[in-house]
Coordinates of C-alpha atoms and ligand atoms in Angstrom, one line a residue:
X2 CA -46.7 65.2 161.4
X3 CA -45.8 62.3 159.2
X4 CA -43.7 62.4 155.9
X5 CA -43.5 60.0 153.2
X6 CA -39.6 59.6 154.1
X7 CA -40.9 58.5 157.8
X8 CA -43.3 56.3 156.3
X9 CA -40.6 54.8 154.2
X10 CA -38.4 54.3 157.6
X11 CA -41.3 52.9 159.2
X12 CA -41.7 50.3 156.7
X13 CA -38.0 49.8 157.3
X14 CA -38.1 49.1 160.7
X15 CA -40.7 50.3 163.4
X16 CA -38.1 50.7 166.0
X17 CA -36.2 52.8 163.4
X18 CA -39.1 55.0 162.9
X19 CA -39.9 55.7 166.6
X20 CA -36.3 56.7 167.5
X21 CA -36.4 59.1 164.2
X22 CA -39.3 61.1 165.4
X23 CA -38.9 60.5 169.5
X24 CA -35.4 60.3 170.0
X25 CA -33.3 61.2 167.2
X26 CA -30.5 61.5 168.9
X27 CA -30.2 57.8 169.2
X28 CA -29.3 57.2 165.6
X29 CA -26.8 59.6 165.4
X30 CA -27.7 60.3 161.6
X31 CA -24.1 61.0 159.8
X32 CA -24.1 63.0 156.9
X33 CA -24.1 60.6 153.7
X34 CA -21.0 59.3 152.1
X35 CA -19.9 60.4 148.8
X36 CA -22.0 57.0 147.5
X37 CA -25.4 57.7 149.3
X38 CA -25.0 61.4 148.2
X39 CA -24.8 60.5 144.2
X40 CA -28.0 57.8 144.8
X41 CA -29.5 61.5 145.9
X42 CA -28.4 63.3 142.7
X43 CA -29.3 60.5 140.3
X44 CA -32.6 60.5 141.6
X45 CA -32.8 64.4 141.5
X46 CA -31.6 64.2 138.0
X47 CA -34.2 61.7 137.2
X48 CA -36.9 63.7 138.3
X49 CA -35.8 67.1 136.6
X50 CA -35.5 64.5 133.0
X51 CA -38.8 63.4 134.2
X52 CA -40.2 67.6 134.6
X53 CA -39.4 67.3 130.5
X54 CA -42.3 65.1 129.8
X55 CA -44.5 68.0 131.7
X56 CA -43.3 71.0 129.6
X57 CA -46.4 73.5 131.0
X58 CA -45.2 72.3 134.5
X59 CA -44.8 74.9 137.6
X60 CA -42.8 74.0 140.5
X61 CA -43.9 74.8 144.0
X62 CA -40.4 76.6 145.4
X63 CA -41.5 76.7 148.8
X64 CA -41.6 74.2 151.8
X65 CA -43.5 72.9 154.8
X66 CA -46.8 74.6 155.5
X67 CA -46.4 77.2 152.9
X68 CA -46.0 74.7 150.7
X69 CA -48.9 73.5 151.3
X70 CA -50.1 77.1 150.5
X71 CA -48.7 77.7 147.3
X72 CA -49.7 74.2 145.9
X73 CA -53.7 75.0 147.0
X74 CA -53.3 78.2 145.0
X75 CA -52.1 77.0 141.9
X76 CA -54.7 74.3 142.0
X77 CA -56.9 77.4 142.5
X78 CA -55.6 79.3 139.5
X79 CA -56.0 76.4 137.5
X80 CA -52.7 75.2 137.2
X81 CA -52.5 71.6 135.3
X82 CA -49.6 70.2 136.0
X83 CA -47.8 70.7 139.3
X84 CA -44.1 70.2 140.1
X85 CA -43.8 69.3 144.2
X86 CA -47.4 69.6 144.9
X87 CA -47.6 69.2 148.6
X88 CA -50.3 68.4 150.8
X89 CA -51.2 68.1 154.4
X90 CA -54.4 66.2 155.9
X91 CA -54.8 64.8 159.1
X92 CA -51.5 64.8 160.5
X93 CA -49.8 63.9 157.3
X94 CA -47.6 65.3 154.5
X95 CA -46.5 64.6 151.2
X96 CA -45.1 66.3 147.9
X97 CA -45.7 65.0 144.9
X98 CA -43.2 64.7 142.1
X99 CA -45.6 65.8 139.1
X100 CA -49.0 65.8 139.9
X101 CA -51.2 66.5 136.6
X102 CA -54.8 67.1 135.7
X103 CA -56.8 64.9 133.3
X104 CA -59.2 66.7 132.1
X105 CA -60.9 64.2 129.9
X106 CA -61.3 62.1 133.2
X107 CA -61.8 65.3 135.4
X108 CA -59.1 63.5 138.2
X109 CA -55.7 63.9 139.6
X110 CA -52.3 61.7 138.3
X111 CA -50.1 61.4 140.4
X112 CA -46.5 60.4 139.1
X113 CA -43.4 59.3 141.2
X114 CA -40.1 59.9 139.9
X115 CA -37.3 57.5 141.1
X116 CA -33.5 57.2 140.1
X117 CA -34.2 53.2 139.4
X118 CA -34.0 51.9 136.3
X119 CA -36.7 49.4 134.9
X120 CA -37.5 46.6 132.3
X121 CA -39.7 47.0 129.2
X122 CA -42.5 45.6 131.8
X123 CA -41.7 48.3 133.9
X124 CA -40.5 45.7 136.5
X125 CA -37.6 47.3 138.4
X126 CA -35.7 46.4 141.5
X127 CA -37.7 48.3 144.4
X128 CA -40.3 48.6 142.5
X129 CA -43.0 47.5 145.5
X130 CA -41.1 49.9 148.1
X131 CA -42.0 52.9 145.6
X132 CA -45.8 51.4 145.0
X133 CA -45.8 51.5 149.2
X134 CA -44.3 54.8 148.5
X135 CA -47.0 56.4 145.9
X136 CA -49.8 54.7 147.8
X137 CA -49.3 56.8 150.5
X138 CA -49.6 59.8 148.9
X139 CA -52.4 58.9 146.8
X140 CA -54.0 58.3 150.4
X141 CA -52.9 61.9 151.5
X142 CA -54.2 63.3 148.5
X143 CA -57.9 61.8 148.9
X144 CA -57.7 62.7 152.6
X145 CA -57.1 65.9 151.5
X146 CA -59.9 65.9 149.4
X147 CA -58.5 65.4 145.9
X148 CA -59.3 62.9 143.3
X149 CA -56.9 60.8 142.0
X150 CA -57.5 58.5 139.4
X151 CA -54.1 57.3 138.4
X152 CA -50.6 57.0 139.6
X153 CA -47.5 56.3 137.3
X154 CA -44.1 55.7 138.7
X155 CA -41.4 57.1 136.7
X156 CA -38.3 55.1 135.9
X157 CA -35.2 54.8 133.7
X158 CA -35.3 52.7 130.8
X159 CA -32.5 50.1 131.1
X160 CA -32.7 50.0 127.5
X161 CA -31.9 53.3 126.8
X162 CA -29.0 54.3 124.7
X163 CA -27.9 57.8 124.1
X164 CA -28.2 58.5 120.4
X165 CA -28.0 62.2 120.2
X166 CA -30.0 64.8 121.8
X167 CA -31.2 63.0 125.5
X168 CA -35.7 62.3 124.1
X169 CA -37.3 61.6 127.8
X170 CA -39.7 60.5 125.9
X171 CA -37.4 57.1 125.2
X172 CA -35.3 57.6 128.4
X173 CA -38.1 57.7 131.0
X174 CA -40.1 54.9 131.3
X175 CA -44.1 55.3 132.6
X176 CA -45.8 52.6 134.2
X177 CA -49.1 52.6 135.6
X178 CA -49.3 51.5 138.7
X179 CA -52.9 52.6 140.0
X180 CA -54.0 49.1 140.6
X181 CA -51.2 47.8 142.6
X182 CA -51.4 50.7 144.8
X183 CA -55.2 49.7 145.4
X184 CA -54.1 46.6 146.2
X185 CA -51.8 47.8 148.9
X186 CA -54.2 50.6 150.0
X187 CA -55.8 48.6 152.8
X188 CA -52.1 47.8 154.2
X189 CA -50.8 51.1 154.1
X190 CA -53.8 52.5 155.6
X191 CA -52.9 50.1 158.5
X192 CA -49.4 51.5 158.2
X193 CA -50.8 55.0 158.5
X194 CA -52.5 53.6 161.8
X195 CA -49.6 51.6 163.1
X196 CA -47.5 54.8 162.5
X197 CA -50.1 57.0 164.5
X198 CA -50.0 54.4 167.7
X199 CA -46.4 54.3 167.4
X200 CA -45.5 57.8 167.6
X201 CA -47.6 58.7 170.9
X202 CA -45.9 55.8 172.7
X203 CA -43.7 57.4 175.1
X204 CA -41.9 53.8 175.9
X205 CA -39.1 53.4 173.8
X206 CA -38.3 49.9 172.1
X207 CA -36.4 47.8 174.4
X208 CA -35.4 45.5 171.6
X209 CA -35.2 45.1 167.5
X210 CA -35.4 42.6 165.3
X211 CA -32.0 43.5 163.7
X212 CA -30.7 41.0 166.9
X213 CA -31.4 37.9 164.3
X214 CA -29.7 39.9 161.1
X215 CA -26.5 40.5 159.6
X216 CA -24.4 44.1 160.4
X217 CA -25.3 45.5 156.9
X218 CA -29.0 46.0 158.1
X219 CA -27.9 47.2 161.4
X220 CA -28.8 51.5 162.1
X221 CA -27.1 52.9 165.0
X222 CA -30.2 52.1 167.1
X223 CA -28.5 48.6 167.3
X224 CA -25.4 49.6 169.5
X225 CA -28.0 51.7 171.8
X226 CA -30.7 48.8 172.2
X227 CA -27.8 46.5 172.8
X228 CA -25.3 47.9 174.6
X229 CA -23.3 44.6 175.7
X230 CA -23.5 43.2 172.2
X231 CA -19.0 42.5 171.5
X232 CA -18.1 45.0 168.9
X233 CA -17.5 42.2 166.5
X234 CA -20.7 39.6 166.9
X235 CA -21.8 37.0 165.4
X236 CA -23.6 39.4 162.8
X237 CA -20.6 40.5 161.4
X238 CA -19.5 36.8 160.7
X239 CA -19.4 35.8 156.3
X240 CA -22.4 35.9 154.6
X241 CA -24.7 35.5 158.3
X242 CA -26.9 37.3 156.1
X243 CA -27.9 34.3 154.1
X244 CA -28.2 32.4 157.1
X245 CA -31.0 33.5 159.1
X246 CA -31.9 30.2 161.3
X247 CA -28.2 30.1 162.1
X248 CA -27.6 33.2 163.1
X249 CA -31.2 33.0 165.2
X250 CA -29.9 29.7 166.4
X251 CA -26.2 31.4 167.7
X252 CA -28.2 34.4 169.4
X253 CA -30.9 31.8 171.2
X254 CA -27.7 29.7 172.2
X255 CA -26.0 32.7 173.9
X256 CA -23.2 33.0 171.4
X257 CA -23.2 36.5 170.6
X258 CA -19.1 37.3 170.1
X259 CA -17.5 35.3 167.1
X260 CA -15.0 33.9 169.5
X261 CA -18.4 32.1 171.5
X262 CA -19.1 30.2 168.6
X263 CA -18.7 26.2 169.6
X264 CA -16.7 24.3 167.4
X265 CA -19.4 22.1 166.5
X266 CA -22.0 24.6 165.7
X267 CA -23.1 24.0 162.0
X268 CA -21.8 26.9 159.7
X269 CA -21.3 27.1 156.1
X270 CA -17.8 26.0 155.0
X271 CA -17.0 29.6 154.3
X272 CA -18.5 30.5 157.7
X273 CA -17.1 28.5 159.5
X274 CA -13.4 29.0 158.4
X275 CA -14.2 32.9 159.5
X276 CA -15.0 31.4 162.9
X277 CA -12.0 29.1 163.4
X278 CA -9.2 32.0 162.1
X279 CA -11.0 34.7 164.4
X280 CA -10.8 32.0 167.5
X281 CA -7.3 30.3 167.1
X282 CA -5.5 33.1 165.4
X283 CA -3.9 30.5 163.0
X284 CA -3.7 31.7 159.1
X285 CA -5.0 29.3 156.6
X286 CA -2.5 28.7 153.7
X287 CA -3.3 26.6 151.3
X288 CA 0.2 26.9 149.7
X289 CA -0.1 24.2 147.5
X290 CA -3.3 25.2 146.0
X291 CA -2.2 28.9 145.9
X292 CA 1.1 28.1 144.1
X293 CA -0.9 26.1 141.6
X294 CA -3.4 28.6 140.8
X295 CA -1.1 31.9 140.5
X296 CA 0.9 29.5 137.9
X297 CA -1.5 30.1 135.6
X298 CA -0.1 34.0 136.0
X299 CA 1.8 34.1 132.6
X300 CA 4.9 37.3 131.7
X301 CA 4.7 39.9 130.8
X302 CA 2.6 40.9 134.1
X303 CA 0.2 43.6 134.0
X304 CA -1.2 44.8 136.8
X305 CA -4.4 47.0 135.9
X306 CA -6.9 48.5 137.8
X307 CA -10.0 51.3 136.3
X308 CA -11.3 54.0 137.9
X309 CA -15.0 54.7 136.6
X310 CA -17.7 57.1 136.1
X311 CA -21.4 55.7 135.7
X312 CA -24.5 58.1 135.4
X313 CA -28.3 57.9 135.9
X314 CA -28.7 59.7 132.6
X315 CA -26.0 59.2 130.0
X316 CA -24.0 62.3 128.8
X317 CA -22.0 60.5 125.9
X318 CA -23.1 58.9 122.9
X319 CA -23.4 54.8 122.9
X320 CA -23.9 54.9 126.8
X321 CA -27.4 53.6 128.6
X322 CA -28.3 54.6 132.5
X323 CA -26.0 54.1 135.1
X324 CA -22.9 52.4 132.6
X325 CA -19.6 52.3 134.0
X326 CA -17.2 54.3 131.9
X327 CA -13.3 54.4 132.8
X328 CA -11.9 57.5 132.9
X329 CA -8.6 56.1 134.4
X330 CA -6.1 53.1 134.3
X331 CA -2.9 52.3 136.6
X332 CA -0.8 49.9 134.8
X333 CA 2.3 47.8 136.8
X334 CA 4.3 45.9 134.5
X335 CA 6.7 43.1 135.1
X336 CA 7.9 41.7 131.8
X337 CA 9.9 38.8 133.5
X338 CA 10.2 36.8 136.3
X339 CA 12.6 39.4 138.9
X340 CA 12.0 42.0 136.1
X341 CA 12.0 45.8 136.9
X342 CA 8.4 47.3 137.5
X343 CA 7.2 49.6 134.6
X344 CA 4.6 52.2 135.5
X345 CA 1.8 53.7 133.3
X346 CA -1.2 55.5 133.6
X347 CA -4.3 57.3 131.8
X348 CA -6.2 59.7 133.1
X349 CA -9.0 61.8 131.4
X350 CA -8.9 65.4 132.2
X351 CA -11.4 66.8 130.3
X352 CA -14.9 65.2 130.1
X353 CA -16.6 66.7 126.8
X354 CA -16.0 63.3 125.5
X355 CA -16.5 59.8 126.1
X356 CA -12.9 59.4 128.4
X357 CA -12.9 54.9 127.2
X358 CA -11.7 56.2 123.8
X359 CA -8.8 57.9 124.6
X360 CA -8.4 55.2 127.5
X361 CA -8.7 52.2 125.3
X362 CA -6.1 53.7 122.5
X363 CA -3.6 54.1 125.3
X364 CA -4.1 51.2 126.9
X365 CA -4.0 48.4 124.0
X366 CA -0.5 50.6 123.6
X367 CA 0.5 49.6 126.6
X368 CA -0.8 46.2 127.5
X369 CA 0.4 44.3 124.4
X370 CA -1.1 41.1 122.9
X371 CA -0.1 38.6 125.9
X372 CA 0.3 38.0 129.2
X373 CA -1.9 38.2 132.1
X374 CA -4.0 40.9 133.1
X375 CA -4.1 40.5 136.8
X376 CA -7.0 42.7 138.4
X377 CA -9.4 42.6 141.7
X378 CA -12.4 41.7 141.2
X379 CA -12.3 40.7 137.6
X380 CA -16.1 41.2 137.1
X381 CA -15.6 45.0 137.7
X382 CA -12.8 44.7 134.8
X383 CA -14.6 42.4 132.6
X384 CA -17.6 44.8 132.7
X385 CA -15.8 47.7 131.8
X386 CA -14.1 45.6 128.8
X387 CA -17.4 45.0 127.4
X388 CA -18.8 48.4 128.0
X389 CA -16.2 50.1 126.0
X390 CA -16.1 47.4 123.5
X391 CA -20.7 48.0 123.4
X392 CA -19.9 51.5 122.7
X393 CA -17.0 52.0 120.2
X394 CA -17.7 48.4 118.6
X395 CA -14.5 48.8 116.6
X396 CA -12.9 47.7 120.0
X397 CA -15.1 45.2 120.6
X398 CA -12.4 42.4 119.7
X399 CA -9.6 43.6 121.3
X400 CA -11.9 44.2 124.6
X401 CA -12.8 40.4 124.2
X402 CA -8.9 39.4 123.8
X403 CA -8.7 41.4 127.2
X404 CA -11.3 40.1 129.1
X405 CA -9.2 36.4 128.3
X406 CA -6.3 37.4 130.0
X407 CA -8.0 38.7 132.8
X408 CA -6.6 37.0 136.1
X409 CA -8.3 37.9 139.8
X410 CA -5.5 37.4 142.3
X411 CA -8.7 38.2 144.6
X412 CA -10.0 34.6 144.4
X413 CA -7.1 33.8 146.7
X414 CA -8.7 35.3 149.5
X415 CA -12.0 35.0 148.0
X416 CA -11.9 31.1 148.2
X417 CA -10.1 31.2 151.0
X418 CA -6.7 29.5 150.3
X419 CA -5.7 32.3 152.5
X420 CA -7.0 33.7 155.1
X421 CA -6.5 35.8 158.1
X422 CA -7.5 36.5 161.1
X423 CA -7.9 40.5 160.5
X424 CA -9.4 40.0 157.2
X425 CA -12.5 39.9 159.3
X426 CA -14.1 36.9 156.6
X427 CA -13.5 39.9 153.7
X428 CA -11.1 40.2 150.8
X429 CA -11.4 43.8 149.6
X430 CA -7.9 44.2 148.8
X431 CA -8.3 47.5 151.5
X432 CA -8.5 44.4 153.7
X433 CA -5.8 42.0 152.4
X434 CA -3.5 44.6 151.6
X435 CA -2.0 45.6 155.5
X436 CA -1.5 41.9 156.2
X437 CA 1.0 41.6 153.7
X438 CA 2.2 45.3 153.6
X439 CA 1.7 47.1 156.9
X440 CA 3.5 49.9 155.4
X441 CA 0.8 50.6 152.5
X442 CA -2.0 52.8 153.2
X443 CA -4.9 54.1 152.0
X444 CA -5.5 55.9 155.1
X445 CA -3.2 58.6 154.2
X446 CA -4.7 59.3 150.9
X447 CA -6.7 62.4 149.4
X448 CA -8.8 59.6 147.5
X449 CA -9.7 56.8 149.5
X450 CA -12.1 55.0 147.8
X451 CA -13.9 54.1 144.3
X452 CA -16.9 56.7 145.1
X453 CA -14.4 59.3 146.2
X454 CA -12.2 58.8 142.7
X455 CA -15.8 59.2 141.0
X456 CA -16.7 62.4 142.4
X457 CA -13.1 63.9 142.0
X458 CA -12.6 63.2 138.9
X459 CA -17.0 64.8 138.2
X460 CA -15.4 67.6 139.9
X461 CA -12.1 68.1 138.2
X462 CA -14.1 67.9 134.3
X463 CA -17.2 69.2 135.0
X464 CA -16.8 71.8 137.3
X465 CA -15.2 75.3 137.2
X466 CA -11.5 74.7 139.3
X467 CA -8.6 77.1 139.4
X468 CA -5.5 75.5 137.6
X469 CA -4.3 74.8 141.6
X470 CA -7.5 72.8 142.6
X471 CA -7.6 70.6 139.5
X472 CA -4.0 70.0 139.9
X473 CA -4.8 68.4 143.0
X474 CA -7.4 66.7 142.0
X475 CA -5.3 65.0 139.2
X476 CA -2.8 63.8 141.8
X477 CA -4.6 62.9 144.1
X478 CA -6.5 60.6 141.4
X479 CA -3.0 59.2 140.4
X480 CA -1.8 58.5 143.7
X481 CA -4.7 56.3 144.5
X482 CA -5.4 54.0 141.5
X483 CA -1.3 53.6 141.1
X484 CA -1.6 52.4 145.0
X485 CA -4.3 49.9 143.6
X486 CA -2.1 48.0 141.4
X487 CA 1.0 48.4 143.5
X488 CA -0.7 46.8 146.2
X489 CA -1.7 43.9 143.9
X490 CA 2.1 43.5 143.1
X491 CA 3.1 43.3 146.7
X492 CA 0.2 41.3 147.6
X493 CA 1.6 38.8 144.8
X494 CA 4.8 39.0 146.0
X495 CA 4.3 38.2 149.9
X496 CA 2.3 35.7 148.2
X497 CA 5.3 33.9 146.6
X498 CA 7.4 34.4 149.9
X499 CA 4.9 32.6 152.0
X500 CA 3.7 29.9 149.6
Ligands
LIG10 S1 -31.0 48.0 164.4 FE1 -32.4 47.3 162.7 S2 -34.3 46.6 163.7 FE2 -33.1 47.8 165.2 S3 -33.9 49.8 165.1 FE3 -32.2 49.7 163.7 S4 -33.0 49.1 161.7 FE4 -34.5 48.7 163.2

């Protein structure tokens, strides 16, 4: 049998799609992180927003061949509009998200919910991975002797902002994308084929084209098909991605471990000065440059970092799809050079309202009118500075007098007037952090990571907790963002030692 979610692995990577169904064993398939999990939700959330548009819908509960069952006897009673319609023909199986009857023009419409978001022309992201993705049903459906006449992919309206009751009406977009998927029809049929051939081949792939690209596209086929390939190859080297011929040209050469890399192989500058600290084990540091740039760093200090909460589908007012609200700040301030460190913090514990209001009132509290704001990543910062000041517009100003003080000590490492060896050619300050602080650790944390402070703090507003578990939570929450500025101070401060 073949799903649509093998089809979609297929077009992903053959290879990937033959271990899946012959040996699955080989991939190893870990459950999903806290981040793939909420890409899940949103696009389940999506799709029950997109049931709203279908109010005489009825949803096929079942799965697998009885499935197949129920949808054929709904269809029979003369059900219209079908939530999960599956069918099966010829060896192949789909459900469809909302499949619905047009009477006038006596044929099937299929429509595709995804969690994407999309233009006023409907032009989204993925958007030719989902046509791949309706086309194939739309095949399954006529094999299975159905007529379909349309097929609409359902998408978020960028656009959309929350004014009130949620009208899927504005919030989903519909775009009709019959005529693309007859376009691709002949390919995917060829897919279907390809897929077919595949699946009955009892020799297993030998090799991958994953061999010429970066780590990021890697599955864990890669380790098995490769099984000499150094633990840290030239596909983990900076931005390899980007550089396909080089990284082609390194593999055909025989250089497969960073430290194989001749000298005089042509890198990017970037590249390049990943290679060199991995092979000599010398530390860049430009302390000159360095010195000059964190002089622009002007008293009082403050050290800020957000923690944030974006949905799919807004749930406050002002908000469009997928906006990153802060629900937290950590605050180190240093109010002269040698100065005592000040600690403050804001953290939401309800969610019935929008958390950036009671946020920004204690922050502008605490931040005053100068001084630098020194943050990681400033664009995460800036963003958030504008969000808040887009949705309570009475802040707009003083978000904007932020966002001017804003100062990323990350574009130390970033530009690479320093940079080591066990940075690995990153500068995540998760990264940075235990070369200048071995003692710092995230590792020992509840809350290890942006997703994870999401999905805690989701849990500790939204859901029902005893006082103990919310408790927890809290902490835990506190703990890690007040570890994200105080490693910022200590990262400055090395800095300053070593400079
Ligand atoms: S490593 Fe890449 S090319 Fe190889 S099987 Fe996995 S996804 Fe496919």
């Amino acid at each position: 049998m073949i799903t649509k979610s093998d089809y979609l692995k297929f077009l992903t990577c053959p290879e990937y799609f033959w271990f899946h169904k012959n040996k699955p064993e080989v991939l190893d398939t870990k459950e999903l992180n806290e981040f793939e999990l909420e890409l899940v939700k949103s696009g389940q959330e999506v799709e029950a927003w997109g049931r709203k548009l279908f109010p005489s819908g009825v949803l096929v509960e079942s799965g697998q061949e009885q499935a197949v069952a129920d949808t054929k006897k709904l269809i029979d009673e003369g059900k219209r509009v079908i939530f999960q319609a599956t069918f099966e023909a010829e060896g192949l199986y789909v459900m469809v998200d909302m499949l619905e009857w047009d009477e006038n023009n006596q044929y099937w419409i299929i429509n595709e919910a995804k969690g994407s978001t999309c233009d006023k022309e409907g032009e989204s992201k993925n958007k030719k991975l989902h046509i791949y993705d309706a086309g194939f049903q739309y095949i399954v459906l006529n094999l299975a002797g159905y007529k379909v006449g349309k097929v609409n992919l359902l998408e978020l309206n960028k656009e959309y902002v929350k004014k009130g009751e949620i009208n899927p009406l504005q919030l989903i977009t519909k775009t009709d994308i019959t005529e693309k998927v007859h376009e691709l029809e002949p390919e995917i049929n060829e897919n279907i084929t390809g897929m077919r051939i595949l699946m009955d081949q009892d020799n297993e792939p030998k090799l991958c084209d994953c061999i010429y690209k970066s780590r990021s596209n890697h599955c864990p086929a890669f380790a098995y098909l490769y099984p000499d390939m150094p633990e840290y190859s030239v596909h983990d080297i900076t931005l390899i991605g980007n550089s396909p011929r080089r990284l082609e040209g390194m593999v055909e050469g025989g250089y497969l471990s960073i430290y194989d890399v001749p000298e005089d192989f042509e890198l990017s500058k970037k590249q390049r000065i990943h290679v060199d600290v991995t092979q000599t084990g010398i530390t860049i540091n430009k302390s000159e440059e360095i010195k000059k740039f964190l002089d622009e760093i002007k008293y009082p200090f403050y050290y800020l970092d957000y923690e944030t909460y974006p949905t799919a589908v807004p749930i406050y007012e002002g908000c469009r799809p997928y906006m990153q609200i802060p629900f937290q700040y950590s605050l180190h301030i240093q109010r002269e050079p040698g100065g005592k460190y000040e600690h403050l913090e804001f953290l939401a514990e309800e969610g019935d309202e929008n958390p950036m209001k009671a946020l920004v009132e204690s922050l502008k509290e605490a931040i005053g009118d100068e001084g630098s704001i020194i943050v990681w990543n400033k664009k995460f910062e800036k963003k958030c500075n504008e969000n808040i000041g887009e949705v309570f517009p009475e802040y707009t100003e003083e978000m904007q007098k932020l966002n001017e003080r804003l100062f990323d000590l990350m574009e130390v490492f970033q530009k690479n007037l320093y940079a080591h060896k066990d940075f690995e050619g990153k500068y995540s300050i998760k990264k940075v952090l235990p070369i200048f602080d071995p003692k710092l650790s995230y590792k020992e944390l509840n809350i290890r990571d942006g997703s994870m402070a999401m999905n805690s703090w989701k849990k500790m507003v939204f859901e029902e907790l005893n006082e103990v578990e919310k408790e927890q939570i809290k902490k835990d929450l506190l703990e890690y963002c007040k570890l994200d500025t105080w490693a910022m101070v200590r990262i400055y401060e090395e800095l300053l030692n070593i400079i």
